[in-house]
Coordinates of C-alpha atoms and ligand atoms in Angstrom, one line a residue:
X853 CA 200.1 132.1 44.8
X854 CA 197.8 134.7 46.4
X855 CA 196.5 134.1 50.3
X856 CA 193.8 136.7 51.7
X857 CA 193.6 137.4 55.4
X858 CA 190.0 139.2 55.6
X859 CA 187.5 140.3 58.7
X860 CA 190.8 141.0 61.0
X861 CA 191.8 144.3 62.7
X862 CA 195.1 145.1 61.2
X863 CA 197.8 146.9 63.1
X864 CA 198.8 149.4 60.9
X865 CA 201.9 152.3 61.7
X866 CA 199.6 154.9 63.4
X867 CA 196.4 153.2 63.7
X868 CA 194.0 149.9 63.6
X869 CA 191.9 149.3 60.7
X870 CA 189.3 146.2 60.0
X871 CA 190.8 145.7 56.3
X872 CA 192.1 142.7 54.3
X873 CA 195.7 141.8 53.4
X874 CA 196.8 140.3 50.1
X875 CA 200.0 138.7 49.9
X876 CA 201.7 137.5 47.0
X877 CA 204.3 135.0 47.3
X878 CA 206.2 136.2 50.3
X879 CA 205.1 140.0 50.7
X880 CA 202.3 141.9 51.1
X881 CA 200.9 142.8 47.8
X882 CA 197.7 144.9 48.7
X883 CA 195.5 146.1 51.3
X884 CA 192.0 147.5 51.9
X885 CA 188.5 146.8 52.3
X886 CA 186.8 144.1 50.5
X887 CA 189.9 143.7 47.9
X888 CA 188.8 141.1 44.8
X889 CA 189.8 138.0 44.8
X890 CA 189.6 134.7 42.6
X891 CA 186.9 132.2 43.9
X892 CA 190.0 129.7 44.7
X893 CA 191.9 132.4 46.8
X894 CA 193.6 130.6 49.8
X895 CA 191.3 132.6 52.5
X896 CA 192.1 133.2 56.2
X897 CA 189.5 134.7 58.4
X898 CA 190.5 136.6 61.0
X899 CA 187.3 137.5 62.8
X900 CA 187.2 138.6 65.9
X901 CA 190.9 138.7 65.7
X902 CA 193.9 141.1 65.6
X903 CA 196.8 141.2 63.3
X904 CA 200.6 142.9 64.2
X905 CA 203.6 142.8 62.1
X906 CA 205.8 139.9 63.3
X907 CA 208.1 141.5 65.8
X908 CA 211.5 141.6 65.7
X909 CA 213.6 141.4 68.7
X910 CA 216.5 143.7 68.5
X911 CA 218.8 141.7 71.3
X912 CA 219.0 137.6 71.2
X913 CA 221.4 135.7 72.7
X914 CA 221.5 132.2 70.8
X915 CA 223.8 129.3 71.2
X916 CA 226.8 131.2 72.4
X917 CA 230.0 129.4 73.9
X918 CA 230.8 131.1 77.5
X919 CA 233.6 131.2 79.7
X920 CA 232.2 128.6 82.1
X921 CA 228.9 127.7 80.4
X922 CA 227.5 126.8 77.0
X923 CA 223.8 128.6 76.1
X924 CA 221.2 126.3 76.2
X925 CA 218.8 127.8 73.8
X926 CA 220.1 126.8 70.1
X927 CA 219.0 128.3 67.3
X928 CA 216.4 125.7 67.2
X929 CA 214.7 126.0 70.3
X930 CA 215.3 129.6 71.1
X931 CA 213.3 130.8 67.4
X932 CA 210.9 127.8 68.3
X933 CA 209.5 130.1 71.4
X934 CA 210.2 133.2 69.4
X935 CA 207.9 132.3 66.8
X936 CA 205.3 130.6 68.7
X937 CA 205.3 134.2 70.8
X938 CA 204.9 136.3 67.9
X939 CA 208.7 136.8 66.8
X940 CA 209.6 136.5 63.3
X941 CA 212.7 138.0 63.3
X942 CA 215.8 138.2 65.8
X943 CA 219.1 139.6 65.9
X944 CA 221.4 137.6 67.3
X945 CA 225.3 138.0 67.9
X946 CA 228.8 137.3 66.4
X947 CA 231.6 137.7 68.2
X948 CA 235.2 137.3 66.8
X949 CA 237.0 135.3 69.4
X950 CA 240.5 136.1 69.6
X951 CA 241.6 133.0 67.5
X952 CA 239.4 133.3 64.9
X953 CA 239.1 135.8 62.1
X954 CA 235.9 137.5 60.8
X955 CA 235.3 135.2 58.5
X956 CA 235.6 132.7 60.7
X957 CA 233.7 134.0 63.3
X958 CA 230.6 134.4 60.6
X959 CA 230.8 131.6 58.8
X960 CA 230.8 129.4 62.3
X961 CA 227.7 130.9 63.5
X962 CA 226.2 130.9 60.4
X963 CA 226.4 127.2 60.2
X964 CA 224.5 126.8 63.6
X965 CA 221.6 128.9 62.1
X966 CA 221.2 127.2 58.5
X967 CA 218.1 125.5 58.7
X968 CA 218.1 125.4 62.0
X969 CA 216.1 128.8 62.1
X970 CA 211.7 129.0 62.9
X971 CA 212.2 132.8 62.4
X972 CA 214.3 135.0 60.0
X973 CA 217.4 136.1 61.4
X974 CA 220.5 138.5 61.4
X975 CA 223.3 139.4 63.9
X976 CA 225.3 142.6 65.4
X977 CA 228.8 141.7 64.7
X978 CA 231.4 142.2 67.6
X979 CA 234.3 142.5 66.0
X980 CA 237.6 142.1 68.5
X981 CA 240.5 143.0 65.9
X982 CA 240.9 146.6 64.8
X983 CA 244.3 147.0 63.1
X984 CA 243.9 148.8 59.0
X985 CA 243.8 145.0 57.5
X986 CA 241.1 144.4 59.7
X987 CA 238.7 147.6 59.0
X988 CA 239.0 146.4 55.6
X989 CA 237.7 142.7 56.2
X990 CA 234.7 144.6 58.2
X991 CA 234.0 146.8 55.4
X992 CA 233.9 143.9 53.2
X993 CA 230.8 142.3 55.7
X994 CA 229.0 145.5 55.9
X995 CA 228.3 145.3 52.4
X996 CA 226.8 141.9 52.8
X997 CA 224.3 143.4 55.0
X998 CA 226.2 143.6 58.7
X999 CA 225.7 147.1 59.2
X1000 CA 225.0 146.6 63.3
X1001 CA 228.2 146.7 65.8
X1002 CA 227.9 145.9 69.1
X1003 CA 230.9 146.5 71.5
X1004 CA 231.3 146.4 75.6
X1005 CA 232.4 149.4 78.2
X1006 CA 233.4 146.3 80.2
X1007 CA 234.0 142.3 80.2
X1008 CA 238.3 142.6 80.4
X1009 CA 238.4 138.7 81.0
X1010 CA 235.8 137.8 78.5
X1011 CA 238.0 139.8 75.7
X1012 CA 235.2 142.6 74.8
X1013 CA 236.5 145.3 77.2
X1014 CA 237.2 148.4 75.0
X1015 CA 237.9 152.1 76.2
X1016 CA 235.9 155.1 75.6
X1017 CA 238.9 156.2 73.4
X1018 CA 239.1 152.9 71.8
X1019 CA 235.4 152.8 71.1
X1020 CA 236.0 157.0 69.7
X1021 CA 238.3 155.6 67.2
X1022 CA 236.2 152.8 66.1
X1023 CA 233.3 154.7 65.4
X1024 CA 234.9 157.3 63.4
X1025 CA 236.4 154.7 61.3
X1026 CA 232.9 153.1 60.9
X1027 CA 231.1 156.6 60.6
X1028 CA 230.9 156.5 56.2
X1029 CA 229.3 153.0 56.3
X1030 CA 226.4 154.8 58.1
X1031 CA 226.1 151.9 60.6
X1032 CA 224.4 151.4 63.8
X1033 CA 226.6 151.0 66.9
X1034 CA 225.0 149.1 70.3
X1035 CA 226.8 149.9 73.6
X1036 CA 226.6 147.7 76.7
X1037 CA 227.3 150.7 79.2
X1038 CA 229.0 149.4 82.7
X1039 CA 232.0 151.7 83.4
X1040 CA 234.9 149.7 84.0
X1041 CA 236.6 151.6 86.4
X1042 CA 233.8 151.8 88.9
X1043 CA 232.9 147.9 88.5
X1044 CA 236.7 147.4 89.5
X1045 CA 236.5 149.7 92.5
X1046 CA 233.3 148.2 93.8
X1047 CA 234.7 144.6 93.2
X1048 CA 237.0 144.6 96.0
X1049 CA 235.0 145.0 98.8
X1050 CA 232.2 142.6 98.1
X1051 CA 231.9 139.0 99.5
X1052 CA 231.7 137.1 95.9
X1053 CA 229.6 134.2 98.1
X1054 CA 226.6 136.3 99.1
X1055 CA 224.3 136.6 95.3
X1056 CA 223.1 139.7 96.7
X1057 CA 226.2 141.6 96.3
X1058 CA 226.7 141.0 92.9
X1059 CA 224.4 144.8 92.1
X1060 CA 226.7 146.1 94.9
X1061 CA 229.7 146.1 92.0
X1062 CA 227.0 146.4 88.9
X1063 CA 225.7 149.9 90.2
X1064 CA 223.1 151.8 88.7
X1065 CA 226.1 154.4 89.3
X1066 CA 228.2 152.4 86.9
X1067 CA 226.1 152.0 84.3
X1068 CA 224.9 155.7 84.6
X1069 CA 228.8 156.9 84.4
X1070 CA 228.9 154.9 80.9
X1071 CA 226.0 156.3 79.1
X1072 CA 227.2 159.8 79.9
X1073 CA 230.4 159.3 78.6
X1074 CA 228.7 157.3 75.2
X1075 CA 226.3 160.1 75.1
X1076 CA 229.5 162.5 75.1
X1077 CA 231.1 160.6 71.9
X1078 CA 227.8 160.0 70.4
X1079 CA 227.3 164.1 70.6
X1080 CA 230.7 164.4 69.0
X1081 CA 230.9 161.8 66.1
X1082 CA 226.9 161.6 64.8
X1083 CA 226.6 158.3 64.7
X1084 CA 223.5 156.8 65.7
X1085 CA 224.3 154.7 68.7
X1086 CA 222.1 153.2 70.8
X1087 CA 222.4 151.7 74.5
X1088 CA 221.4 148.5 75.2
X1089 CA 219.6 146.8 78.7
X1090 CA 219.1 149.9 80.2
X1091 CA 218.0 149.4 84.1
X1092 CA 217.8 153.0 85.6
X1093 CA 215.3 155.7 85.4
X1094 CA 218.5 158.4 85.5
X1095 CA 220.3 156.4 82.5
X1096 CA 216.9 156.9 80.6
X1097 CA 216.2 160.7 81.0
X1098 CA 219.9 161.3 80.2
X1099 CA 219.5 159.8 77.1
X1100 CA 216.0 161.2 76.2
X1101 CA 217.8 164.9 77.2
X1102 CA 220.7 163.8 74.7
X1103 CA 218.3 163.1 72.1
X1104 CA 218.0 167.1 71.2
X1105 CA 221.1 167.0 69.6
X1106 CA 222.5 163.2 68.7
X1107 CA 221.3 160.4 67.5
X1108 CA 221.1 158.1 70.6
X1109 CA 218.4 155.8 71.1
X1110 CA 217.8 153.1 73.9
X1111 CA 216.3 149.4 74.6
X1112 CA 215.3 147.8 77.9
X1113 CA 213.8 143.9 78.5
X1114 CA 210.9 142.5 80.3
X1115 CA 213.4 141.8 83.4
X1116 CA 214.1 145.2 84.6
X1117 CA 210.7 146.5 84.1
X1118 CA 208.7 143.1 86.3
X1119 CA 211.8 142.0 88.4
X1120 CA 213.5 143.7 91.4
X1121 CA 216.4 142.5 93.3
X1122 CA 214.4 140.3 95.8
X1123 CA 214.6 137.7 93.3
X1124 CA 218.2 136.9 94.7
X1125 CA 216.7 135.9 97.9
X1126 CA 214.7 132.9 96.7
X1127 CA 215.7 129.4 96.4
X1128 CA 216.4 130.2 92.4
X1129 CA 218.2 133.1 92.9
X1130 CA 220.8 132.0 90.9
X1131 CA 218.5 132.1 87.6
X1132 CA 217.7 135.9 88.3
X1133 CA 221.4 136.9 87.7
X1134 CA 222.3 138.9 84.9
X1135 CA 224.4 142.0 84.0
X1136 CA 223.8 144.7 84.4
X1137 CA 221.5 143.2 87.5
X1138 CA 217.7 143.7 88.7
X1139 CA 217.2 146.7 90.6
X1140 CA 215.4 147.5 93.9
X1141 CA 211.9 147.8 93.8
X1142 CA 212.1 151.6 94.0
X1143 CA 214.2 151.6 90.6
X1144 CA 211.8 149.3 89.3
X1145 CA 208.5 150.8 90.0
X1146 CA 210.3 154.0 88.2
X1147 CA 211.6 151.6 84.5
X1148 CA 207.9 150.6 84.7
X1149 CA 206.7 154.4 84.4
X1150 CA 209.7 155.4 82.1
X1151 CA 207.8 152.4 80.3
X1152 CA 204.8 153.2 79.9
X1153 CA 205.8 156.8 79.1
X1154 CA 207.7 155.4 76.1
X1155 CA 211.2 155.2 77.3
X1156 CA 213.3 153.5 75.8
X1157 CA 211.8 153.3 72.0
X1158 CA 213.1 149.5 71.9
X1159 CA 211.9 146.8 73.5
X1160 CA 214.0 143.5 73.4
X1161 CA 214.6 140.5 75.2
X1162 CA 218.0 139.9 75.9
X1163 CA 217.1 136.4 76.1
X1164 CA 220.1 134.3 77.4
X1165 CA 219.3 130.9 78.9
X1166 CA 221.5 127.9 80.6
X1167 CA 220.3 124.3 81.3
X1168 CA 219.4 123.9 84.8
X1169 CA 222.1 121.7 85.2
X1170 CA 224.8 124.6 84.3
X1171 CA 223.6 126.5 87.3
X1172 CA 223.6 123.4 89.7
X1173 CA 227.5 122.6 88.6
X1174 CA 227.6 126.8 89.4
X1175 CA 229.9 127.5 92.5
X1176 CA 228.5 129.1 95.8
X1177 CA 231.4 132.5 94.1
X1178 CA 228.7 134.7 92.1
X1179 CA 231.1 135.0 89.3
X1180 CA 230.6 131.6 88.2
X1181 CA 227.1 132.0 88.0
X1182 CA 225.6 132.2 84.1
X1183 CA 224.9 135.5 83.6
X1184 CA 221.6 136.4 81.7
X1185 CA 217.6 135.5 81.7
X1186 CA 215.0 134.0 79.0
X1187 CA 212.7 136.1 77.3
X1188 CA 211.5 135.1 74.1
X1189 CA 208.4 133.7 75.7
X1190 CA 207.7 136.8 77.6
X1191 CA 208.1 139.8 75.3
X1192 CA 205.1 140.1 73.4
X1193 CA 202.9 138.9 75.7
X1194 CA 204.1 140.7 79.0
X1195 CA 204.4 144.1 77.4
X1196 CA 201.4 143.8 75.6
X1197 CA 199.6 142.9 79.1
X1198 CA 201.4 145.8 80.6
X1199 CA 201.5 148.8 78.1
X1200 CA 198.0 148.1 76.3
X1201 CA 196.2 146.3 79.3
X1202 CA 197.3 148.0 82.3
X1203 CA 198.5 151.5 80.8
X1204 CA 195.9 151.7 77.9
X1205 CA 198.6 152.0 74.8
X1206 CA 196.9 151.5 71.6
X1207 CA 198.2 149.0 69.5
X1208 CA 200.7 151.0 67.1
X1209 CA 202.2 152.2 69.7
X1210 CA 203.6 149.1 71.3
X1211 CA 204.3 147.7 67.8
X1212 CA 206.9 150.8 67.0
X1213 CA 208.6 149.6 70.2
X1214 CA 208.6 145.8 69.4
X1215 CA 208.6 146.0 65.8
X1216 CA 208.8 149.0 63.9
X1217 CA 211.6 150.8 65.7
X1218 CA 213.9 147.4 65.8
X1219 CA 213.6 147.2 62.4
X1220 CA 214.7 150.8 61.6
X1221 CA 217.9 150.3 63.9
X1222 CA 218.4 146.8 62.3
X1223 CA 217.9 148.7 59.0
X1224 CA 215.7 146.1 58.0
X1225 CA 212.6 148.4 57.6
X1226 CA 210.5 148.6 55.8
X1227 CA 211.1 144.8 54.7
X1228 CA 210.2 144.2 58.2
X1229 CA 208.9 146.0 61.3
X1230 CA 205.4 146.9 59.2
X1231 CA 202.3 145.9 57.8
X1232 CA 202.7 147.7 54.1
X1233 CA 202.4 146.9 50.5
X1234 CA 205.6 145.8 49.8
X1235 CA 206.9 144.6 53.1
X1236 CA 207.4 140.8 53.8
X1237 CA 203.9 138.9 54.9
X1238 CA 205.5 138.6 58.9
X1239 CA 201.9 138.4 60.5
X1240 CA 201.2 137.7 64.0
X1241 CA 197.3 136.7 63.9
X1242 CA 196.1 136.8 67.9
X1243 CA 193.2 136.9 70.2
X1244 CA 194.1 139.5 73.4
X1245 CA 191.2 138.3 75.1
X1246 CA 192.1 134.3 74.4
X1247 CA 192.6 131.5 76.8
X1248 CA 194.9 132.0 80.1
X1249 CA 198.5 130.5 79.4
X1250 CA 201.6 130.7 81.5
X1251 CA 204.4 132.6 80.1
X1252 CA 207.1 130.2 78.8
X1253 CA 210.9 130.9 79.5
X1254 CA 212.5 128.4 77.6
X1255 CA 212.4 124.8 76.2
X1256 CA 215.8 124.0 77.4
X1257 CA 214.9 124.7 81.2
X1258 CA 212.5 123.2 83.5
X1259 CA 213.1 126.2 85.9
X1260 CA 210.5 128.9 84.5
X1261 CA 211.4 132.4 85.6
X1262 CA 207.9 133.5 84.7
X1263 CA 206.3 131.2 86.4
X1264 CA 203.9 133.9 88.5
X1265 CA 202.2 135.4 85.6
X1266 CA 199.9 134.2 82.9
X1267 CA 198.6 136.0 79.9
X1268 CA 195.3 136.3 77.9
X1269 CA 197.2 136.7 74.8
X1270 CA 196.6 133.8 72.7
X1271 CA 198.8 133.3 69.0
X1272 CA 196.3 131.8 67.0
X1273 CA 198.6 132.2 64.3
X1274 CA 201.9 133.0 62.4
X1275 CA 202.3 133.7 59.0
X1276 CA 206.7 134.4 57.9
X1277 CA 207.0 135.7 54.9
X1278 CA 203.7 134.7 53.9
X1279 CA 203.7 131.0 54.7
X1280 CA 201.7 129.7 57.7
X1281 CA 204.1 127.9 59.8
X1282 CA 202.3 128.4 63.8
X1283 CA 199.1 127.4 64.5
X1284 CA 197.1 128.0 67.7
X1285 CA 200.0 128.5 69.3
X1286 CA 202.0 125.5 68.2
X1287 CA 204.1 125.0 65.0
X1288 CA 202.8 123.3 62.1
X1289 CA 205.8 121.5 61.5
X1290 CA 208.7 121.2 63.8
X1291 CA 211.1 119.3 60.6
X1292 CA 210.5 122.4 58.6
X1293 CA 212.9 124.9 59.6
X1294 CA 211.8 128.6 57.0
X1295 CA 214.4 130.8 59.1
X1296 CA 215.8 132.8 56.3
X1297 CA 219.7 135.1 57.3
X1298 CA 218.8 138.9 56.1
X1299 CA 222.7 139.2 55.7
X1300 CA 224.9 136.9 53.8
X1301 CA 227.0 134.9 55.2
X1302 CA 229.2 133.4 52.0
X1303 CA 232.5 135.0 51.3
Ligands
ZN2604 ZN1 222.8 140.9 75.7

C-alpha cells in the first residue's frame, strides 16, 4: 500500500525542502515535488507543517531492577512518551547480572519489550563475564545485531566497576567485530577519596564526591585507550565544559565521540535545595550554574554530536520510602518528554540552528553509532517511513516527565512544539499528540533476540 505525505517541509540531511514523500509498505519509496500518484492514494497533508526523521535516542533507561529501587517507566509507558514526543526509536540496556548468563540476560529483557513497545527498539549490552567461553557467547550476539557495549569506570557495589586495564583488554578483544563501545566516565579512585569526608545526609554533597574532577580524570584516561586501540568509543552524560573540549581535541586522531541530556544543559545544582531535591539526583550530578551556563554554549556550538536522554524514572513513592543517607536516593531523571522539544526550543529557537542540524544530533548521528543508519536516523529513499509530522509554532504544552510520576521535573517550562503526528515505519500510530491506539503495541527489536 502506498501513503503520500504532500505540502510539508521535509527535513532532509543538510537542508529543508517543501517536497512529498512516498512510502511503500514500511519505507520510504520516493521523494520529490509533485510525485504521481493513483487517485485512491492514502494522502496526508502536511501544510503548514514540518517533517523530521523520527529520532532515536541513543541512551534509555527502561524497566531496570535496582539495588534499592525498581524503574517505574516500563517499556510501555516509557516508549508511550517517547513516541508521543517524536521518538521512534530507543536504545535501551542489558545488563548481565552476575547469576545470569547472556542469554539469559537477553532473552529476560526481551520478554518485557515484546509487544510491549510504541517505538522500535534495541539495547547496548553490558556484558559482566569476560573469561574465553564468554567472548565466544558475545560474539555469537553481535552477529544478531548487538554491536553496542556499554561498560562503567565505576559502580563497585552495583557489579559494573571495571578498570581502565580491564576495559583495555575488552576492547581489544572486541576490536574485529567493529563495535561501538559507550563509557560512563567517573574515576573510581577519586569518587572513593572524596567519599570519605562528605556527610551522606546533606543531598548537596552528593557532587562533592561526583566531581567534575572525577569525571574529567576518566575521559582522559578513555581518550588515552581510545588513541591506542581505534575503536570508536564514545562517552556518555557528559556534564563539563573541560570533559568536552578534551574530547573534541582528541578527535584529531581517534575515534571518540560524546552525548550529553537535557539535564546538564537546563539544570544546575540548586535543584537540591528545593523541597524535590531528591528527584534532581543523578550520576554523574547537575553542576553549578557557572558549569552550566558553559554545557549550554558547548551546546549550541555543537558539542557533544549526541543528544540523548538518559531517561531514568522512579515512582514517587520509591523516593518517599528513600532514607534521609543520599546513597539511597534513585539515582537518574525523566526525559523522553523533554528531548525533542527542549532542544528544539533551545538550539533552533533561542540559538537559531536550522533544522538538519539538530536532527544529526537527535537522529542521524544516534543512528550511525547505533549502526542503524541509514534504516533509521534519515529521511531517504530506502530508509524506514519514521516521520515526526509537527507544528513549531503549535499550541503551548507543558513538558511531560513521565506517566509513572506525578512529580514533573519540567514542570517550569512549556513548549510551542506541537506533534501533530507520528508515522513508524510507515503506519500512523500518534495523532495530535496522542496515540491512536494504546492496545496496539508496533515496537519492533532491530536485534534479535532468539537463540
Ligand atoms: Zn544512563
Amino acid at each position: 500500500m502506498k501513503r503520500y505525505i504532500i505540502n510539508g517541509s521535509v527535513c532532509l540531511q543538510n537542508e529543508v525542502k517543501k517536497i512529498d514523500i512516498e512510502i511503500t509498505d514500511e519505507v520510504i519509496s520516493a521523494l520529490g515535488q509533485k510525485l504521481p500518484r493513483q487517485s485512491d492514494a492514502e494522502v496526508i497533508d502536511a501544510a503548514g507543517l514540518t517533517i523530521i526523521p523520527g529520532i532515536v535516542d541513543f541512551h534509555t533507561h527502561l524497566e531496570e531492577k535496582g539495588q534499592y529501587f525498581d524503574q517505574s517507566d516500563t517499556y510501555k509507558s516509557g516508549t508511550k512518551l517517547a513516541i508521543q514526543n517524536g521518538i521512534t526509536t530507543v536504545n535501551a540496556f542489558i545488563v548481565q547480572n552476575f547469576n545470569q548468563s547472556l542469554s539469559q540476560a537477553i532473552s529476560a529483557v526481551a520478554d518485557q519489550a515484546d509487544n510491549n513497545s510504541y517505538c522500535d527498539y534495541r539495547w547496548h549490552l553490558t556484558p559482566t563475564r569476560f573469561s574465553d567461553i564468554n567472548f565466544y557467547d558475545i560474539s555469537k550476539w553481535i552477529e544478531k545485531g548487538f554491536k553496542t557495549f556499554k561498560f562503567y569506570t565505576t559502580y563497585k557495589t552495583a557489579n559494573l566497576y571495571l578498570s581502565y586495564d580491564k576495559i583495555n583488554e575488552i576492547v581489544r578483544r572486541l576490536k574485529k567485530f567493529e563495535p561501538q563501545i559507550i563509557i560512563h566516565c567517573e574515576d573510581e579512585a577519586i569518587l572513593s577519596q572524596m567519599g570519605r569526608s562528605v556527610n551522606y545526609r546533606d543531598i548537596t554533597q552528593f557532587p562533592k564526591i561526583h566531581t567534575e574532577e572525577a569525571e574529567l580524570n576518566a575521559v582522559e584516561k578513555i581518550i588515552g585507550l581510545c588513541q591506542n586501540i581505534q575503536t570508536p568509543i564514545h562517552i556518555a552524560h557528559l556534564t563539563s565544559a573541560d570533559a568536552i573540549g578534551q574530547i573534541e581535541l582528541a578527535k584529531r586522531d581517534c575515534p571518540i565521540t560524546s552525548e550529553t541530556t537535557p539535564h546538564y544543559v537546563f539544570f544546575n545544582d540548586e535543584k537540591f535545595l528545593g523541597e524535590r531535591g531528591a528527584h534532581y539526583l543523578t550520576t554523574p550530578p547537575l553542576r553549578s550554574e557557572d558549569c552550566r551556563k558553559l554545557m549550554e554554549i558547548k551546546t549550541s556550538m555543537g558539542y557533544p554530536e549526541v543528544l540523548c536522554s538518559n531517561h531514568r524514572a522512579f515512582s514517587d513513592t520509591a523516593y518517599q520510602a528513600a532514607s534521609s543517607d543520599f546513597r539511597n536516593i534513585p539515582s537518574g531523571m525523566p526525559a523522553l518528554g523533554a528531548l525533542f522539544p527542549m532542544f528544539y526550543d533551545l538550539l533552533v529557537g533561542k540559538y537559531k540552528w536550522d533544522l538538519p542540524r539538530l536532527m544529526n544530533s537527535l537522529s542521524f548521528n544516534p543512528a550511525n553509532l547505533a549502526q542503524i543508519y541509514p534504516r533509521k536516523g534519515v529521511i531517504s529513499v530506502g530508509s524506514d517511513a519514521d516521520l515526526v509530522i509537527f507544528n513549531p509554532n503549535g499550541k503551548t504544552r507543558t513538558i511531560p516527565s513521565s506517566y509513572t510520576q506525578n512529580v514533573n521535573i519540567w514542570e517550569e517550562y512549556s513548549t510551542n512544539v506541537e506533534i501533530k503526528e507520528v508515522l513508524l515505519r510507515g503506519n500512523t500510530v500518534v495523532k495530535n499528540g496522542n496515540l491512536i491506539d494504546e492496545n496496539i503495541c508496533q515496537g519492533k527489536p532491530l536485534c534479535i533476540t532468539s537463540t
